[in-house]
Short mmCIF file of C-alpha atoms and ligand atoms in Angstrom, two decimals:
data_model
loop_
_atom_site.label_atom_id
_atom_site.label_comp_id
_atom_site.label_asym_id
_atom_site.label_seq_id
_atom_site.Cartn_x
_atom_site.Cartn_y
_atom_site.Cartn_z
CA MET A 1 0.00 0.00 0.00
CA PRO A 2 1.50 3.37 -0.91
CA SER A 3 2.22 5.90 1.82
CA GLY A 4 0.57 9.32 2.12
CA PRO A 5 2.00 12.57 0.77
CA LYS A 6 5.63 13.08 1.66
CA SER A 7 5.49 16.38 3.51
CA LYS A 8 3.03 18.89 4.87
CA PRO A 9 2.72 21.51 2.10
CA GLU A 10 3.36 25.17 3.00
CA THR A 11 1.89 28.02 0.97
CA PRO A 12 4.67 29.61 -1.13
CA LYS A 13 4.73 33.40 -1.50
CA SER A 14 5.57 33.26 -5.21
CA PRO A 15 6.02 30.81 -8.09
CA ALA A 16 9.79 31.20 -7.75
CA GLU A 17 9.60 30.28 -4.08
CA ALA A 18 7.49 27.29 -5.01
CA ARG A 19 10.37 26.03 -7.14
CA VAL A 20 13.05 26.76 -4.54
CA ASN A 21 11.13 25.13 -1.69
CA ARG A 22 10.03 22.09 -3.61
CA ASP A 23 10.80 18.61 -2.47
CA PRO A 24 13.72 17.43 -4.61
CA MET A 25 12.02 14.06 -5.18
CA PRO A 26 9.73 13.85 -8.20
CA SER A 27 6.00 13.34 -7.65
CA GLN A 28 4.59 9.94 -6.99
CA ILE A 29 2.09 8.63 -9.50
CA LEU A 30 -1.58 8.12 -8.70
CA ASP A 31 -1.84 5.10 -10.95
CA GLY A 32 -5.46 4.88 -12.07
CA ARG A 33 -4.70 2.17 -14.59
CA ALA A 34 -3.20 -0.21 -12.01
CA LEU A 35 -5.98 0.56 -9.53
CA SER A 36 -8.58 -0.06 -12.19
CA SER A 37 -7.12 -3.53 -12.86
CA LEU A 38 -7.40 -4.35 -9.15
CA PHE A 39 -11.04 -3.24 -9.00
CA ARG A 40 -11.91 -5.07 -12.22
CA ALA A 41 -10.55 -8.36 -10.84
CA GLU A 42 -12.90 -7.92 -7.86
CA LEU A 43 -15.73 -7.02 -10.23
CA LYS A 44 -15.27 -10.26 -12.16
CA SER A 45 -15.80 -12.30 -9.05
CA ARG A 46 -18.94 -10.30 -8.11
CA VAL A 47 -20.31 -10.85 -11.63
CA SER A 48 -19.65 -14.57 -11.40
CA ASP A 49 -21.51 -14.71 -8.02
CA LEU A 50 -24.44 -12.90 -9.65
CA ARG A 51 -24.42 -15.28 -12.63
CA ALA A 52 -24.55 -18.21 -10.20
CA LYS A 53 -27.76 -16.64 -8.84
CA GLY A 54 -29.20 -16.30 -12.37
CA VAL A 55 -28.57 -12.57 -12.81
CA VAL A 56 -26.29 -11.26 -15.57
CA PRO A 57 -25.45 -7.57 -15.07
CA ARG A 58 -26.34 -5.73 -18.27
CA LEU A 59 -25.28 -2.25 -19.38
CA GLU A 60 -27.14 -0.54 -22.24
CA ALA A 61 -25.75 2.56 -23.92
CA ILE A 62 -27.40 5.28 -25.98
CA VAL A 63 -24.90 7.04 -28.20
CA ALA A 64 -24.75 9.55 -31.05
CA ALA A 65 -24.03 7.55 -34.20
CA GLN A 66 -22.24 10.43 -35.93
CA ASP A 67 -19.80 11.15 -33.08
CA PRO A 68 -16.76 8.89 -33.61
CA ALA A 69 -15.25 9.73 -30.19
CA SER A 70 -18.50 8.83 -28.38
CA VAL A 71 -18.89 5.63 -30.41
CA ALA A 72 -15.29 4.68 -29.53
CA TYR A 73 -15.84 5.42 -25.78
CA VAL A 74 -18.97 3.29 -25.74
CA ARG A 75 -17.19 0.46 -27.58
CA MET A 76 -14.42 0.55 -24.97
CA LYS A 77 -16.87 0.63 -22.04
CA ARG A 78 -18.79 -2.34 -23.51
CA ASN A 79 -15.58 -4.22 -24.13
CA TRP A 80 -14.51 -3.76 -20.49
CA ALA A 81 -17.99 -4.76 -19.30
CA GLU A 82 -17.88 -7.95 -21.34
CA LYS A 83 -14.36 -8.76 -20.11
CA ALA A 84 -15.81 -8.62 -16.58
CA GLY A 85 -18.46 -11.16 -17.59
CA MET A 86 -21.25 -8.62 -17.98
CA GLU A 87 -23.54 -8.20 -20.99
CA SER A 88 -23.95 -4.97 -22.91
CA GLY A 89 -25.75 -3.39 -25.80
CA SER A 90 -25.96 -0.04 -27.53
CA TRP A 91 -28.51 1.97 -29.45
CA GLU A 92 -27.34 4.63 -31.86
CA ALA A 93 -29.20 7.93 -32.17
CA SER A 94 -28.73 9.45 -35.62
CA GLU A 95 -29.70 12.79 -37.17
CA ASN A 96 -32.98 11.10 -38.18
CA THR A 97 -33.83 9.90 -34.65
CA THR A 98 -36.86 11.71 -33.21
CA GLN A 99 -37.27 12.79 -29.60
CA THR A 100 -40.20 10.37 -29.32
CA GLU A 101 -37.99 7.46 -30.43
CA LEU A 102 -35.34 8.45 -27.89
CA MET A 103 -37.88 8.71 -25.07
CA ASP A 104 -39.45 5.37 -26.09
CA ARG A 105 -36.03 3.75 -26.01
CA ILE A 106 -35.40 5.07 -22.48
CA ALA A 107 -38.84 3.88 -21.32
CA THR A 108 -38.16 0.41 -22.76
CA LEU A 109 -34.78 0.19 -20.99
CA ASN A 110 -36.27 1.53 -17.71
CA ASP A 111 -38.93 -1.22 -17.85
CA ASP A 112 -36.65 -4.11 -18.87
CA PRO A 113 -35.75 -6.15 -15.75
CA ASN A 114 -32.73 -7.63 -17.55
CA VAL A 115 -31.16 -4.18 -17.97
CA HIS A 116 -29.39 -2.92 -14.84
CA GLY A 117 -27.57 0.14 -16.12
CA ILE A 118 -28.30 2.79 -18.76
CA LEU A 119 -25.48 4.93 -20.10
CA LEU A 120 -26.49 8.07 -21.95
CA GLN A 121 -23.22 8.97 -23.64
CA HIS A 122 -22.92 12.77 -23.81
CA PRO A 123 -23.32 14.53 -26.25
CA LEU A 124 -26.39 13.25 -28.07
CA PRO A 125 -27.15 14.72 -31.53
CA LYS A 126 -27.90 18.46 -31.13
CA HIS A 127 -31.54 18.26 -32.27
CA LEU A 128 -32.39 15.90 -29.38
CA ASP A 129 -33.33 17.20 -25.92
CA GLU A 130 -30.73 15.56 -23.70
CA ASP A 131 -32.11 17.15 -20.51
CA ALA A 132 -35.51 15.55 -21.14
CA ALA A 133 -33.78 12.20 -21.73
CA LEU A 134 -31.83 12.51 -18.47
CA LEU A 135 -34.99 13.45 -16.55
CA ALA A 136 -36.66 10.29 -17.90
CA LEU A 137 -33.80 8.02 -16.85
CA GLY A 138 -34.74 5.81 -13.88
CA ALA A 139 -32.47 6.74 -10.94
CA GLU A 140 -32.04 3.04 -10.10
CA LYS A 141 -30.49 2.46 -13.56
CA ASP A 142 -28.55 5.73 -13.92
CA VAL A 143 -25.17 4.05 -13.35
CA ASP A 144 -23.31 7.04 -14.79
CA GLY A 145 -24.89 9.17 -12.03
CA ILE A 146 -25.59 12.18 -14.26
CA SER A 147 -29.38 12.46 -14.17
CA PRO A 148 -30.96 15.27 -12.13
CA ALA A 149 -32.34 12.57 -9.80
CA SER A 150 -28.85 11.17 -9.08
CA LEU A 151 -27.26 14.61 -8.78
CA GLY A 152 -30.05 15.68 -6.42
CA ARG A 153 -29.34 12.63 -4.27
CA LEU A 154 -25.66 13.53 -4.17
CA THR A 155 -26.49 17.11 -3.20
CA ALA A 156 -28.85 15.94 -0.46
CA GLY A 157 -26.37 13.35 0.82
CA LEU A 158 -28.79 10.52 0.03
CA PRO A 159 -27.73 7.10 -1.29
CA GLY A 160 -27.73 6.79 -5.07
CA PHE A 161 -25.39 6.27 -7.99
CA ARG A 162 -22.54 8.76 -7.94
CA CYS A 163 -21.18 10.28 -11.11
CA ALA A 164 -18.59 7.89 -12.55
CA THR A 165 -15.66 10.27 -13.18
CA PRO A 166 -15.62 12.04 -9.79
CA LEU A 167 -16.37 8.71 -8.10
CA GLY A 168 -13.32 7.21 -9.82
CA ILE A 169 -11.25 10.18 -8.62
CA MET A 170 -12.46 9.72 -5.03
CA ARG A 171 -11.49 6.06 -5.23
CA ILE A 172 -7.99 7.00 -6.43
CA LEU A 173 -7.59 9.49 -3.55
CA ALA A 174 -8.87 6.94 -1.02
CA HIS A 175 -6.63 4.15 -2.29
CA TYR A 176 -3.51 6.30 -2.07
CA GLU A 177 -4.61 7.54 1.38
CA ILE A 178 -4.51 11.20 0.35
CA PRO A 179 -5.76 13.16 3.38
CA LEU A 180 -8.87 15.20 2.54
CA VAL A 181 -10.34 16.22 5.89
CA GLY A 182 -9.79 19.94 6.40
CA LYS A 183 -7.63 20.19 3.26
CA ARG A 184 -8.16 22.99 0.77
CA ALA A 185 -9.28 21.52 -2.54
CA ILE A 186 -9.93 23.38 -5.77
CA VAL A 187 -11.92 21.99 -8.67
CA ILE A 188 -11.23 23.84 -11.91
CA GLY A 189 -14.38 23.43 -13.99
CA ARG A 190 -18.07 23.37 -13.04
CA SER A 191 -19.71 21.06 -15.57
CA VAL A 192 -22.71 19.04 -14.45
CA ILE A 193 -20.99 15.72 -15.24
CA LEU A 194 -17.66 16.48 -13.63
CA GLY A 195 -16.81 19.75 -11.86
CA LYS A 196 -19.97 20.20 -9.78
CA PRO A 197 -20.32 16.58 -8.56
CA MET A 198 -16.56 16.49 -7.90
CA ALA A 199 -16.85 19.54 -5.65
CA LEU A 200 -19.79 17.97 -3.79
CA MET A 201 -17.94 14.69 -3.27
CA LEU A 202 -14.87 16.46 -1.91
CA LEU A 203 -17.16 18.47 0.38
CA GLU A 204 -18.80 15.23 1.52
CA ALA A 205 -15.28 14.02 2.40
CA ASN A 206 -14.82 17.14 4.58
CA ALA A 207 -12.40 19.04 2.36
CA THR A 208 -12.81 22.82 2.12
CA VAL A 209 -13.70 23.27 -1.52
CA THR A 210 -13.28 26.07 -4.05
CA VAL A 211 -14.82 25.81 -7.52
CA ALA A 212 -13.11 27.78 -10.30
CA HIS A 213 -14.42 28.42 -13.81
CA SER A 214 -13.84 30.51 -16.90
CA ARG A 215 -14.72 33.77 -15.10
CA THR A 216 -12.48 33.11 -12.08
CA LEU A 217 -9.89 35.85 -11.59
CA ASP A 218 -6.20 35.23 -10.82
CA LEU A 219 -6.52 31.47 -11.20
CA PRO A 220 -2.80 30.65 -10.77
CA ASP A 221 -2.68 32.54 -7.44
CA LEU A 222 -5.88 30.88 -6.29
CA VAL A 223 -4.64 27.40 -7.22
CA ARG A 224 -1.41 28.07 -5.29
CA GLN A 225 -3.48 28.33 -2.08
CA HIS A 226 -4.77 24.75 -2.35
CA ASP A 227 -3.58 21.32 -1.23
CA ILE A 228 -5.57 19.32 -3.78
CA ILE A 229 -6.17 20.38 -7.37
CA VAL A 230 -8.68 18.68 -9.65
CA ALA A 231 -8.40 19.97 -13.20
CA ALA A 232 -11.62 19.41 -15.18
CA VAL A 233 -11.39 22.09 -17.83
CA GLY A 234 -10.82 20.66 -21.30
CA ARG A 235 -7.82 22.91 -22.09
CA ALA A 236 -4.59 21.15 -22.92
CA GLU A 237 -1.85 21.61 -20.31
CA MET A 238 -3.37 24.78 -18.86
CA VAL A 239 -2.26 24.23 -15.25
CA LYS A 240 1.51 24.79 -14.90
CA GLY A 241 3.89 23.68 -12.17
CA ASP A 242 4.42 27.26 -10.97
CA TRP A 243 0.69 27.44 -10.15
CA LEU A 244 1.18 24.82 -7.42
CA LYS A 245 2.29 24.99 -3.85
CA PRO A 246 4.96 22.40 -3.05
CA GLY A 247 3.49 19.04 -2.16
CA ALA A 248 0.08 19.71 -3.71
CA VAL A 249 -1.84 16.70 -5.01
CA VAL A 250 -2.80 17.02 -8.66
CA VAL A 251 -5.66 15.10 -10.25
CA ASP A 252 -5.96 15.69 -13.97
CA ALA A 253 -9.35 14.73 -15.41
CA GLY A 254 -8.67 16.44 -18.74
CA TYR A 255 -8.46 14.53 -21.96
CA ASN A 256 -7.51 16.69 -24.91
CA LYS A 257 -6.46 15.99 -28.48
CA VAL A 258 -3.52 18.07 -29.64
CA ASP A 259 -2.42 18.24 -33.27
CA GLY A 260 0.88 16.50 -33.80
CA ARG A 261 0.82 14.65 -30.45
CA SER A 262 0.43 10.88 -30.61
CA SER A 263 -1.52 10.57 -27.37
CA ASP A 264 -4.12 12.75 -25.66
CA VAL A 265 -2.94 15.20 -23.01
CA GLY A 266 -4.46 16.40 -19.77
CA ASP A 267 -5.41 19.84 -18.48
CA CYS A 268 -2.14 19.97 -16.51
CA ASP A 269 1.36 20.36 -17.88
CA PHE A 270 2.58 17.03 -16.50
CA ASP A 271 6.33 17.70 -16.54
CA SER A 272 6.28 21.02 -14.71
CA CYS A 273 3.52 19.92 -12.29
CA ALA A 274 5.36 16.69 -11.46
CA GLU A 275 8.33 18.78 -10.27
CA ILE A 276 6.23 20.46 -7.56
CA ALA A 277 3.38 18.10 -6.69
CA SER A 278 3.64 15.27 -4.16
CA TRP A 279 1.23 13.09 -6.12
CA ILE A 280 -0.11 13.38 -9.66
CA THR A 281 -2.32 11.41 -12.06
CA PRO A 282 -0.85 10.76 -15.50
CA VAL A 283 -2.84 11.22 -18.72
CA PRO A 284 -3.53 8.68 -20.04
CA GLY A 285 -3.59 6.08 -17.28
CA GLY A 286 -4.99 8.17 -14.42
CA VAL A 287 -8.62 9.27 -14.17
CA GLY A 288 -9.86 7.67 -17.43
CA PRO A 289 -9.56 3.98 -16.48
CA MET A 290 -11.12 4.59 -13.06
CA THR A 291 -14.08 6.37 -14.71
CA VAL A 292 -14.92 3.28 -16.77
CA THR A 293 -14.32 0.95 -13.83
CA SER A 294 -16.57 3.04 -11.56
CA LEU A 295 -19.33 2.97 -14.18
CA LEU A 296 -19.13 -0.83 -14.28
CA MET A 297 -19.00 -1.07 -10.47
CA ASN A 298 -22.18 1.01 -10.30
CA CYS A 299 -23.83 -1.32 -12.83
CA VAL A 300 -22.90 -4.40 -10.80
CA ASP A 301 -24.22 -2.63 -7.66
CA ALA A 302 -27.49 -2.09 -9.55
CA ALA A 303 -27.65 -5.78 -10.50
CA GLU A 304 -27.02 -6.82 -6.87
CA LEU A 305 -29.75 -4.46 -5.70
CA SER A 306 -32.15 -6.13 -8.15
CA LEU A 307 -31.87 -9.50 -6.36
P1 NAP B 1 -17.00 21.24 -20.06
O1 NAP B 1 -18.42 20.84 -19.91
O2 NAP B 1 -16.56 21.91 -21.31
O3 NAP B 1 -16.64 22.18 -18.82
C1 NAP B 1 -15.40 22.82 -18.74
C2 NAP B 1 -15.35 23.69 -17.52
O4 NAP B 1 -14.08 24.33 -17.50
C3 NAP B 1 -16.42 24.79 -17.48
O5 NAP B 1 -16.99 24.86 -16.21
C4 NAP B 1 -15.64 26.05 -17.83
O6 NAP B 1 -16.11 27.21 -17.17
C5 NAP B 1 -14.27 25.73 -17.27
N1 NAP B 1 -13.24 26.48 -17.98
C6 NAP B 1 -13.07 26.63 -19.31
N2 NAP B 1 -12.01 27.42 -19.56
C7 NAP B 1 -11.50 27.78 -18.37
C8 NAP B 1 -10.41 28.57 -17.97
N3 NAP B 1 -9.61 29.19 -18.86
N4 NAP B 1 -10.18 28.73 -16.66
C9 NAP B 1 -10.96 28.11 -15.74
N5 NAP B 1 -12.01 27.33 -16.05
C10 NAP B 1 -12.29 27.17 -17.36
O7 NAP B 1 -16.02 20.01 -19.88
P2 NAP B 1 -16.21 18.63 -19.03
O8 NAP B 1 -17.18 17.77 -19.72
O9 NAP B 1 -16.38 18.94 -17.60
O10 NAP B 1 -14.76 18.00 -19.26
C11 NAP B 1 -13.59 18.64 -18.79
C12 NAP B 1 -12.39 17.82 -19.21
O11 NAP B 1 -12.48 16.53 -18.61
C13 NAP B 1 -12.30 17.55 -20.72
O12 NAP B 1 -10.93 17.49 -21.09
C14 NAP B 1 -12.93 16.18 -20.88
O13 NAP B 1 -12.43 15.48 -22.00
C15 NAP B 1 -12.45 15.52 -19.62
N6 NAP B 1 -13.30 14.41 -19.15
C16 NAP B 1 -12.64 13.28 -18.82
C17 NAP B 1 -13.35 12.20 -18.36
C18 NAP B 1 -12.61 10.97 -17.99
O14 NAP B 1 -13.20 9.93 -17.79
N7 NAP B 1 -11.28 11.04 -17.88
C19 NAP B 1 -14.74 12.26 -18.23
C20 NAP B 1 -15.39 13.46 -18.54
C21 NAP B 1 -14.65 14.54 -19.01
P3 NAP B 1 -17.55 27.87 -17.48
O15 NAP B 1 -18.54 27.03 -16.74
O16 NAP B 1 -17.43 29.24 -16.93
O17 NAP B 1 -17.74 27.83 -18.97
#
């Protein structure tokens, strides 16, 4: 089991001081890929117990046919589900799909006792009303945790499916025993699927939470006042090492395509951040794998609850 952060971080007065005071050791890696493999091994055994009881956990996706990235994400999620012994399916919404067809599909999945999880892969084609679709999603099958019902439960502190990406991040922080109680955490980004639920989950874990967004002033100075940074922005390598106080913990949820780069990059400039942070997630191999694993864990939870 890895140890906690190496030293108690002090707030630097300036970026230069941050560099001078930094721990000479490089950051330790919050390895979401390795953690995801551990959780998926456990998942396999839960699925096999369910199968022995006659229940096969089933995940059904709804995805925009014309969005290659979404189609690829759903293919990967289904592939991982099937490797865990689950079943999966997907329904493609095209530019010809009507709102009535979409709502009928959701009603059919809500009513099907063999379906335990419904994944509405964002974004759906623009002409479709995604909010109406999310409102129609049964909370007991919303394994991605992004419907208003699930988000309301999170806000109220009630049991329910938690949003897969922030849930995966919380699992990473818990596994690596990153202290959260009383720590100052900043979430950069306030989207409904990521930034807002992330802030609520950190709050639930007794961190003192700041939420930053595109109108936030003096972001580097603000970030420098925090112990834990969750970047959820969608801007390649925006957060630099000299924005951090020494020993900060950096979680990079970003996933950005950059022309000329062979692999996607995060919202944090990994090299400069890794010089200052105590712990950091890589991209790829950090938040992404734990998002998919948390989605599947929620789906298996749903199947167990159906017994
Ligand atoms: P989004 O809906 O576009 O939200 C981006 C947020 O960042 C908004 O709240 C926006 O502020 C804020 N923002 C934009 N520019 C900013 C700036 N210069 N300074 C501070 N804040 C700024 O994006 P999302 O869906 O949350 O996704 C964010 C990133 O996470 C993307 O890279 C996405 O690919 C990635 N992601 C990864 C996973 C995973 O599993 N790894 C899952 C979901 C998303 P305003 O609200 O003011 O516009």
